PDB file of C-alpha atoms in Angstrom:
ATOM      1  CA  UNK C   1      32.007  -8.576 -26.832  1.00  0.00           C
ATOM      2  CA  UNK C   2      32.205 -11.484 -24.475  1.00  0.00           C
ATOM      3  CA  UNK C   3      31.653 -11.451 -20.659  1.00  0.00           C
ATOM      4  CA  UNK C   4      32.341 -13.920 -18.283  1.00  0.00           C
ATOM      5  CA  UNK C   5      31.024 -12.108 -14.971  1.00  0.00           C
ATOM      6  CA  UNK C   6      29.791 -12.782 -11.344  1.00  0.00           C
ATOM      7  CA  UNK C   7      27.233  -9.921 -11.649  1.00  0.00           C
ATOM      8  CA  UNK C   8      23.799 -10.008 -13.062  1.00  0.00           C
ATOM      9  CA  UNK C   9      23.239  -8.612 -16.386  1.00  0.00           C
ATOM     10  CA  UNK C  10      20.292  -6.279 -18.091  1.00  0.00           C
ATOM     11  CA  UNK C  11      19.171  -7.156 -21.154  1.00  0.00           C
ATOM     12  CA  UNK C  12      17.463  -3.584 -22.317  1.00  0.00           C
ATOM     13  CA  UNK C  13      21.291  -2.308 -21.742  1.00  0.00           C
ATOM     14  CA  UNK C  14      22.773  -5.335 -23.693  1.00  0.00           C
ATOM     15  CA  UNK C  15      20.019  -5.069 -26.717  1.00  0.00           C
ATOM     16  CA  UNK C  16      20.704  -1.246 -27.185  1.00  0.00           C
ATOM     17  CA  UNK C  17      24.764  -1.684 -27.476  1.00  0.00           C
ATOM     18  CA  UNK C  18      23.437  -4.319 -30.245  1.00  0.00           C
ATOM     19  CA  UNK C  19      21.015  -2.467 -32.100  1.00  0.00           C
ATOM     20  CA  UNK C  20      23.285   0.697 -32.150  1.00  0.00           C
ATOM     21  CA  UNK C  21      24.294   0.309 -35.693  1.00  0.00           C
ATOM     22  CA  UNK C  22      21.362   1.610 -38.872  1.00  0.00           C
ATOM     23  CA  UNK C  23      23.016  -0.840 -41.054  1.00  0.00           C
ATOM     24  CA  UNK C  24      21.018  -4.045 -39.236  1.00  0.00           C
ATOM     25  CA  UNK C  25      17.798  -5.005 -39.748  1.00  0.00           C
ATOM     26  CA  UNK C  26      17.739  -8.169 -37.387  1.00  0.00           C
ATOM     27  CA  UNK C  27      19.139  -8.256 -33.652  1.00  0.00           C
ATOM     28  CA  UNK C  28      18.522 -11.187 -31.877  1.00  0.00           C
ATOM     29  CA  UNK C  29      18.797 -12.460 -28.737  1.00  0.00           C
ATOM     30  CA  UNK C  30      19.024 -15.692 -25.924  1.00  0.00           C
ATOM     31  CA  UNK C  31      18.722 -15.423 -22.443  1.00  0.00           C
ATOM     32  CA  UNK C  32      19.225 -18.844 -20.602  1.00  0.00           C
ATOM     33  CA  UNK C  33      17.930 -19.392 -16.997  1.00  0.00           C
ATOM     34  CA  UNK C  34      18.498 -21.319 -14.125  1.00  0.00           C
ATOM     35  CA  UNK C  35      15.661 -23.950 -13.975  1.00  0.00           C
ATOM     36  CA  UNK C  36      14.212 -27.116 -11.672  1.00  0.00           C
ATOM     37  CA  UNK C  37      16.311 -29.698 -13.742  1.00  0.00           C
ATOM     38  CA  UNK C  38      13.196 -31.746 -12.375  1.00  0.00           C
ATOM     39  CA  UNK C  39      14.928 -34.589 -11.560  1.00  0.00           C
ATOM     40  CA  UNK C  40      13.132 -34.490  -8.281  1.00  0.00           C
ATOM     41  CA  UNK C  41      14.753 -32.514  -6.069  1.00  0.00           C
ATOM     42  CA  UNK C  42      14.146 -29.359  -4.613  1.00  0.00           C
ATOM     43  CA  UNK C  43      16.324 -27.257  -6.693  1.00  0.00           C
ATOM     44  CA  UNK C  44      17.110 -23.916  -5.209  1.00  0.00           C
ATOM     45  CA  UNK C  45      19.781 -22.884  -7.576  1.00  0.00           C
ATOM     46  CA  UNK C  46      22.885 -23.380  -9.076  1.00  0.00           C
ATOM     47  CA  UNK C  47      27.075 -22.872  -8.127  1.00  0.00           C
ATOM     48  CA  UNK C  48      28.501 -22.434 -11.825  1.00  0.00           C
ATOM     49  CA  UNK C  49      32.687 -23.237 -11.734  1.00  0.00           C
ATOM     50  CA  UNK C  50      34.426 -22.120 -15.044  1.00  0.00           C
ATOM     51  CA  UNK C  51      38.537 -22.596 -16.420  1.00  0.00           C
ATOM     52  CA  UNK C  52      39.057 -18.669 -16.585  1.00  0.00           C
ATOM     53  CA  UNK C  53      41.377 -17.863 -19.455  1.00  0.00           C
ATOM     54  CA  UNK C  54      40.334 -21.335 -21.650  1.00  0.00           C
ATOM     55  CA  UNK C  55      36.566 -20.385 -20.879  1.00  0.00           C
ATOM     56  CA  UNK C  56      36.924 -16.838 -22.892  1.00  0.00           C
ATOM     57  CA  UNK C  57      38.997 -18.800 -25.227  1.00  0.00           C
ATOM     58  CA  UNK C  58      36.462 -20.993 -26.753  1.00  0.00           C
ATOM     59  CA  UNK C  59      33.837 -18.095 -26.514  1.00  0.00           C
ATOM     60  CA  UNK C  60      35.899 -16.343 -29.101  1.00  0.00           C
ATOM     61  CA  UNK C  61      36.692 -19.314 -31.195  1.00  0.00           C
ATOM     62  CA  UNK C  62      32.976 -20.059 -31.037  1.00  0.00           C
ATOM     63  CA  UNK C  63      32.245 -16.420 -32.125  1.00  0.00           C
ATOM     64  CA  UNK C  64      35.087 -16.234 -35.065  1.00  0.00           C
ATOM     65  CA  UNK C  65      33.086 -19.629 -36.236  1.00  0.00           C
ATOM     66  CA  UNK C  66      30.126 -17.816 -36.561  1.00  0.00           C
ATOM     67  CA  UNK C  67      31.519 -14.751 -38.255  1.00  0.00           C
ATOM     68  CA  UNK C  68      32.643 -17.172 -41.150  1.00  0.00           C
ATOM     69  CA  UNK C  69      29.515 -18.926 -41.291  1.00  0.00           C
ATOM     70  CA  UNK C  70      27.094 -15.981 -41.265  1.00  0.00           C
ATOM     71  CA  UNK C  71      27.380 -12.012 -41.959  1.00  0.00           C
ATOM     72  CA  UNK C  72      27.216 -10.488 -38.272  1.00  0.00           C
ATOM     73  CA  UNK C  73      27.894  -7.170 -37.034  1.00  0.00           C
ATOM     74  CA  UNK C  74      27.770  -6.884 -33.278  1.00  0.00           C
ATOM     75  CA  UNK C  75      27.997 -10.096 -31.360  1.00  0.00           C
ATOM     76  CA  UNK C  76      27.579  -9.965 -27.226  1.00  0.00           C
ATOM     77  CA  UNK C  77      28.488 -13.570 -25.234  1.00  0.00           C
ATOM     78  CA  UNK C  78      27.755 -12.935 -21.661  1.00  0.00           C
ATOM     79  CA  UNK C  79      28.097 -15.902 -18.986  1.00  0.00           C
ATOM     80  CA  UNK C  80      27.464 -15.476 -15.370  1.00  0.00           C
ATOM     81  CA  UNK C  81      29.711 -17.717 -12.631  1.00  0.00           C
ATOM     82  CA  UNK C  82      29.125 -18.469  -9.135  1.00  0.00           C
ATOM     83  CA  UNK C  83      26.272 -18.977  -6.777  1.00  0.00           C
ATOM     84  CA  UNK C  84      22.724 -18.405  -8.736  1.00  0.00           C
ATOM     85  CA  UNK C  85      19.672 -18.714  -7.477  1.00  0.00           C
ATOM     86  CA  UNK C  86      16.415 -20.438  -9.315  1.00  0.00           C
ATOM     87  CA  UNK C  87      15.216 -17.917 -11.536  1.00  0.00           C
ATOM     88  CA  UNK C  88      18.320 -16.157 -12.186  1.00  0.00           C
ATOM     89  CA  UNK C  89      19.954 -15.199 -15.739  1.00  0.00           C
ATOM     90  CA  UNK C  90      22.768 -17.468 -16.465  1.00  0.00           C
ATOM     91  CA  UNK C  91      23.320 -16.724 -20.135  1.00  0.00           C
ATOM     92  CA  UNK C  92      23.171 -14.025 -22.937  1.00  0.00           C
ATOM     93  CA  UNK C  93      23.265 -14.237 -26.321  1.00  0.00           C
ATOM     94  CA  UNK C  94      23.092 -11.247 -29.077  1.00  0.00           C
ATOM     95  CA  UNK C  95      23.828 -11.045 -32.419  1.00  0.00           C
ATOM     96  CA  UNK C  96      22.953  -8.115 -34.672  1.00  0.00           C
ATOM     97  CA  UNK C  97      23.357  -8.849 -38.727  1.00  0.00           C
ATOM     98  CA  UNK C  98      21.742  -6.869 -42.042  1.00  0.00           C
ATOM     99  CA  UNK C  99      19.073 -10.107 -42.011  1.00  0.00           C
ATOM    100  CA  UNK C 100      17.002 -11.773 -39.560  1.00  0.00           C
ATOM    101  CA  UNK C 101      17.691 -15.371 -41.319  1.00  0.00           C
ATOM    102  CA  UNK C 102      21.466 -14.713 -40.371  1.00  0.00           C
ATOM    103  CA  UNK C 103      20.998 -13.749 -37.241  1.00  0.00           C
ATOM    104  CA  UNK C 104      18.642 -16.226 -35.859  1.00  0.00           C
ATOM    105  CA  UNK C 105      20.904 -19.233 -37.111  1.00  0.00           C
ATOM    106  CA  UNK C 106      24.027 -17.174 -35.511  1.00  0.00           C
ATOM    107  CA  UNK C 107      22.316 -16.804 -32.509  1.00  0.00           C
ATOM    108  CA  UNK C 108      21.164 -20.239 -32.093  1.00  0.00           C
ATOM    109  CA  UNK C 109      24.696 -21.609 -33.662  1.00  0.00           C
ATOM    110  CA  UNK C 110      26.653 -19.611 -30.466  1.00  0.00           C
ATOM    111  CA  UNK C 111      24.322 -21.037 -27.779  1.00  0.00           C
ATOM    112  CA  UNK C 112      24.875 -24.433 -29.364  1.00  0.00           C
ATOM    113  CA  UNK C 113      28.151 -24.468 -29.290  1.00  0.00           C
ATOM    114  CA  UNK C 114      29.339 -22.711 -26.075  1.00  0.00           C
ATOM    115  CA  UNK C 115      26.893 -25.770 -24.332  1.00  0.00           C
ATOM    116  CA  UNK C 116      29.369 -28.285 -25.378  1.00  0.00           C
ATOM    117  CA  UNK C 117      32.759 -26.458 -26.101  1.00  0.00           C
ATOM    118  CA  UNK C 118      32.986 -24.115 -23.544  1.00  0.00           C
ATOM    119  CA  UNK C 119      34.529 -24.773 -19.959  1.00  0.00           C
ATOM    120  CA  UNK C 120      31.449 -23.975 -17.602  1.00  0.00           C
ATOM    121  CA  UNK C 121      29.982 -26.139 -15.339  1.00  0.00           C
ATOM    122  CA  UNK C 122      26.733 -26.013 -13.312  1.00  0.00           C
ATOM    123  CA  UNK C 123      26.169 -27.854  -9.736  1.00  0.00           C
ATOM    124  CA  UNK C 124      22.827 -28.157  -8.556  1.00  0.00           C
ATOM    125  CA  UNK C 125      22.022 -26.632  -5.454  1.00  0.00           C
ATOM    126  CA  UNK C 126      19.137 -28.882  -3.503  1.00  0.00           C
ATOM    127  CA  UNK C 127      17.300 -29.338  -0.460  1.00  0.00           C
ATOM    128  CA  UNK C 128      19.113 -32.386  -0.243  1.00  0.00           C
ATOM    129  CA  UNK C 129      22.454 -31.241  -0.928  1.00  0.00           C
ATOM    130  CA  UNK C 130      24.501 -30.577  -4.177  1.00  0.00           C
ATOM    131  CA  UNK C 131      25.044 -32.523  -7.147  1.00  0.00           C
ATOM    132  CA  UNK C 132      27.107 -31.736 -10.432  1.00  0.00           C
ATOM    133  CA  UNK C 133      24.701 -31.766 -13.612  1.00  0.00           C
ATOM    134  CA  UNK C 134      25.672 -34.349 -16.317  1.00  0.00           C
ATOM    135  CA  UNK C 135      26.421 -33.331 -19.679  1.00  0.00           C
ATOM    136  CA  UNK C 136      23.422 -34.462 -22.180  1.00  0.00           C
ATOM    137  CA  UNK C 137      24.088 -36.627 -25.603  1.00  0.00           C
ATOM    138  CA  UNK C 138      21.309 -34.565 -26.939  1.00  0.00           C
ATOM    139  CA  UNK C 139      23.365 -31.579 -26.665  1.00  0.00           C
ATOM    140  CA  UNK C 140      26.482 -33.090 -28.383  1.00  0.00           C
ATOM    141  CA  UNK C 141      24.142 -34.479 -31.079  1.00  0.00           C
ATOM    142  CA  UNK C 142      22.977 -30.954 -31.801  1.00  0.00           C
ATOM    143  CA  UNK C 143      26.274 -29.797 -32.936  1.00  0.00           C
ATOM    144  CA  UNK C 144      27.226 -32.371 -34.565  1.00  0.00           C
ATOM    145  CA  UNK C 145      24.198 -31.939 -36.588  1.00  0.00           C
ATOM    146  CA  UNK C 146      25.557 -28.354 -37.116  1.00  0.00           C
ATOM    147  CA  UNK C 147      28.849 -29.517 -38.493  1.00  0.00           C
ATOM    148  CA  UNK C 148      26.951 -31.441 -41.020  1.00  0.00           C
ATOM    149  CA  UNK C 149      24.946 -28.572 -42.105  1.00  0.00           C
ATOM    150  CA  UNK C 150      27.391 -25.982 -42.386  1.00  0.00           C
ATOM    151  CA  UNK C 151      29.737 -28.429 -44.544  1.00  0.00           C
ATOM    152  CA  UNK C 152      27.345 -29.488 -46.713  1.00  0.00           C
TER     153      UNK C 152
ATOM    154  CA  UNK S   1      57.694 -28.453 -15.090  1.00  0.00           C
ATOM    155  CA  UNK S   2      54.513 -29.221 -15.751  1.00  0.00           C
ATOM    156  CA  UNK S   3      51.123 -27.173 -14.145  1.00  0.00           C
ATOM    157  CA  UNK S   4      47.914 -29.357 -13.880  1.00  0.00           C
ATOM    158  CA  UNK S   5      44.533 -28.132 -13.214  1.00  0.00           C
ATOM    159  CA  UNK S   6      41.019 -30.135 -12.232  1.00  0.00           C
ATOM    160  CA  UNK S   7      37.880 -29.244 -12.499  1.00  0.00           C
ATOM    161  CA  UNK S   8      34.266 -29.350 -11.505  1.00  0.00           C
ATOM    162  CA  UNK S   9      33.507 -33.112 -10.184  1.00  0.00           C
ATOM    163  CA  UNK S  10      37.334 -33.936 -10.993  1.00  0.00           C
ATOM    164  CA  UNK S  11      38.259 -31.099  -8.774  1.00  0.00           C
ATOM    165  CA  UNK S  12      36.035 -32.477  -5.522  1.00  0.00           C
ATOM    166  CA  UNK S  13      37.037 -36.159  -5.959  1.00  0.00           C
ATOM    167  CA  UNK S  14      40.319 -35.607  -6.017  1.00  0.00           C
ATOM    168  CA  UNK S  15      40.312 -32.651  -3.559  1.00  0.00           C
ATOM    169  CA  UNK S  16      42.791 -30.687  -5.576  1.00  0.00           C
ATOM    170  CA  UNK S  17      42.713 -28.188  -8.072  1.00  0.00           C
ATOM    171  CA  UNK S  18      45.796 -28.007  -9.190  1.00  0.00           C
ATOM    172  CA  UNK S  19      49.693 -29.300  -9.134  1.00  0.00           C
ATOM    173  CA  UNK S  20      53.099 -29.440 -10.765  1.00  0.00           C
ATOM    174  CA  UNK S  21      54.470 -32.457 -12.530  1.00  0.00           C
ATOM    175  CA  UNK S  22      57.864 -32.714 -13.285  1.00  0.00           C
ATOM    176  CA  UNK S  23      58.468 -32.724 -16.971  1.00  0.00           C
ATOM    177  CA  UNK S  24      59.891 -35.430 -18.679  1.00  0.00           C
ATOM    178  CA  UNK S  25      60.682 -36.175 -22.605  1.00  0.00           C
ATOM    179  CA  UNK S  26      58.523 -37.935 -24.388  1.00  0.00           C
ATOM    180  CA  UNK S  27      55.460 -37.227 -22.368  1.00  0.00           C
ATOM    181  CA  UNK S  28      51.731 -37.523 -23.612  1.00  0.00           C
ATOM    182  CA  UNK S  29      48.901 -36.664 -22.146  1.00  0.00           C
ATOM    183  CA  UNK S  30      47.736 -40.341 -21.447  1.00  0.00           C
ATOM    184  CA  UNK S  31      50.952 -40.732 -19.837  1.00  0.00           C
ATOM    185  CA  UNK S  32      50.084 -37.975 -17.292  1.00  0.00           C
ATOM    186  CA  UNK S  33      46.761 -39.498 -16.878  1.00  0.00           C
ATOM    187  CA  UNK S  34      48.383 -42.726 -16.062  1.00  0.00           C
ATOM    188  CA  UNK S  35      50.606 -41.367 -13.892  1.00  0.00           C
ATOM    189  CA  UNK S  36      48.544 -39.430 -11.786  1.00  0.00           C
ATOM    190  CA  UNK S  37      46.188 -42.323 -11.729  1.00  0.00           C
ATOM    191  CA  UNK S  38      49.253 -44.333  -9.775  1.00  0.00           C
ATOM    192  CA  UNK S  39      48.442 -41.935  -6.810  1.00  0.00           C
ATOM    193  CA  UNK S  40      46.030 -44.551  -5.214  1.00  0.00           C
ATOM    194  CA  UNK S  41      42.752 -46.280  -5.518  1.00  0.00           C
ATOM    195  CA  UNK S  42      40.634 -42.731  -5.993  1.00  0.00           C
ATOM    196  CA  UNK S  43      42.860 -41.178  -7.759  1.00  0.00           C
ATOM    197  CA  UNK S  44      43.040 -44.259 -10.712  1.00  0.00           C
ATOM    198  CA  UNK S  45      38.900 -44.403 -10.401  1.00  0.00           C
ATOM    199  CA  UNK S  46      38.730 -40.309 -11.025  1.00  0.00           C
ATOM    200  CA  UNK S  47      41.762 -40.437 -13.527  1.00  0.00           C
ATOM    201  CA  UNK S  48      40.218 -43.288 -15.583  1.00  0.00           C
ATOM    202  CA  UNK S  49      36.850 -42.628 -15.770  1.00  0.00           C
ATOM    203  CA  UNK S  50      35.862 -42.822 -19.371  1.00  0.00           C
ATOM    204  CA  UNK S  51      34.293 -39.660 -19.882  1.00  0.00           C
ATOM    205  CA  UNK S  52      37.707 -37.562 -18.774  1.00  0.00           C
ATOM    206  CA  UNK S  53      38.543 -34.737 -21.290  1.00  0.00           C
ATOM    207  CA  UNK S  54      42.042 -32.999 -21.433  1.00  0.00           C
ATOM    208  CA  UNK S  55      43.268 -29.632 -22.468  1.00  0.00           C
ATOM    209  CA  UNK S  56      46.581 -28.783 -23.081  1.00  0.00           C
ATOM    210  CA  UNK S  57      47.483 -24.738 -23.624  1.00  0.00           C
ATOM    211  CA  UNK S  58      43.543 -24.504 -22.817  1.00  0.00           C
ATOM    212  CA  UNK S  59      42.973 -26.019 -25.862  1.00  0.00           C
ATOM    213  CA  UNK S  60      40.947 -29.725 -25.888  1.00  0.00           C
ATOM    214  CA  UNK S  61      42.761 -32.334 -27.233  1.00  0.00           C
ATOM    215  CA  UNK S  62      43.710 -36.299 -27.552  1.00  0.00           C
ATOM    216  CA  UNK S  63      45.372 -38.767 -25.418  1.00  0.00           C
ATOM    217  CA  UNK S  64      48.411 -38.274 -27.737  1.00  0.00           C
ATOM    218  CA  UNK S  65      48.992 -35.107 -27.523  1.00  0.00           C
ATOM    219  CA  UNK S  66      52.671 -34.462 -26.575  1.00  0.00           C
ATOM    220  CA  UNK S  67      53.680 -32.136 -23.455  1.00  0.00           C
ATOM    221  CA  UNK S  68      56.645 -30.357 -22.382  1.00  0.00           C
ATOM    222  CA  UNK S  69      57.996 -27.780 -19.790  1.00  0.00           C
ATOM    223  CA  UNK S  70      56.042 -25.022 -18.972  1.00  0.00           C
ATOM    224  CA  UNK S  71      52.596 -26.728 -20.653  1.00  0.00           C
ATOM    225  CA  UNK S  72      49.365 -26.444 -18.828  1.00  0.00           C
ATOM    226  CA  UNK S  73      47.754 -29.639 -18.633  1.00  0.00           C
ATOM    227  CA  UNK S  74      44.162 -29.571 -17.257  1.00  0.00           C
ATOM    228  CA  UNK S  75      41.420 -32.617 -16.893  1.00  0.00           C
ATOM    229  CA  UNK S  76      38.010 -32.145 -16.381  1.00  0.00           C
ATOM    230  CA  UNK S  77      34.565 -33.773 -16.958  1.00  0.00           C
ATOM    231  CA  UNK S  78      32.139 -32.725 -20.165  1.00  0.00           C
ATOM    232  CA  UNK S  79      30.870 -29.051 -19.954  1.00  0.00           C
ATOM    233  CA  UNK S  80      27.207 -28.108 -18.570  1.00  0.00           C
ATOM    234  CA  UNK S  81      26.923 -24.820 -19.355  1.00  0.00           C
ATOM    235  CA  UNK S  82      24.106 -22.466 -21.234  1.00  0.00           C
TER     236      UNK S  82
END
């Protein structure tokens, strides 16, 4: 199932549509955050502007990569838009599978990926104004090191 | 025609989120760049920044990538999302 929602969403809700099936052993999950990006400003929160139809897009192609990599049963994207405040959810992330190996490596495979590949992005909201975040290297780096590891 | 989008930072600088673009044969999506970046001084600084990614059909691609009538072109800067 993937989300890509203004509203706030509850995790208990979103880890008992995972964990509905006997079948799994393992259901994992990833909640991302807004955070001070402590870059020394005040942060008070974030505006988050998406590409709606290319944004759910990629969040599908990211999940049908997954599905070939690993065996998964229920997988749940949910991304939150708009104004957030510091504190707030921004991202979930749940994958049930038969095995916990599977579904931790799924889990932390999607987040990966939809960082780089999917068409979000986050503005900082500060005491001294706004300012759009910049995309990190590290972030690339970790999925290329993904693309090595699942070809190999 | 053509529809183009802009995003994020793109969006701001340029303020405009979208336009058509006559369609022409032969296009690529460098060409569009290069066009649009003909607009004027903030337009080629936005347009050429080296960072720029592309979609076409909401699908990233190259500067190659040919374009016709009815294509959806959009530019934007990398993602920040998670």
């Amino acid at each position: 199932m993937i989300k890509v929602q203004h509203e706030d969403f509850v995790v208990a809700d979103e880890y008992q549509q995972l964990a509905n099936d006997n079948q799994d052993g393992a259901v994992v999950t990833f909640v991302g955050k807004v955070r001070d990006f402590n870059q020394g400003l005040g942060v008070q929160g974030l505006s988050l502007e998406h590409y709606p139809g290319m944004t759910e897009k990629v969040l599908h192609d990211i999940e049908a990569k997954a599905r070939e990599h690993w065996p998964l049963n229920n997988v749940t994207i949910i991304h939150r838009v708009g104004d957030l405040t510091l504190g707030e959810q921004i991202v979930f992330i749940g994958v049930s599978s038969a095995h916990r190996k599977a579904a931790f490596a799924a889990c932390e495979f999607l987040i990966d990926f939809l960082k780089t590949q999917a068409p979000f992005w986050k503005k900082e909201l500060t005491t001294k104004g706004s300012k759009w975040v910049d995309a990190k290297a590290s972030d690339d780096e970790i999925t290329q090191q993904w693309s090595k590891k699942l070809i190999n | 025609m053509i529809k183009v989008l802009f995003f994020a930072r793109l969006r701001e600088q340029l303020s405009t989120d979208s336009l058509q673009l006559p369609a022409s044969e032969n296009m690529t999506t460098e060409q569009i760049r290069q066009q649009l970046a003909k607009t004027d001084p903030l337009w080629a600084k936005a347009m050429n920044a080296d960072s720029l990614l592309v979609a076409v059909n909401q699908q990233v691609t190259d500067w190659s990538h040919s374009v016709y009538a009815g294509d959806e072109v959009a530019f934007f800067p990398p993602v920040t999302g998670g």
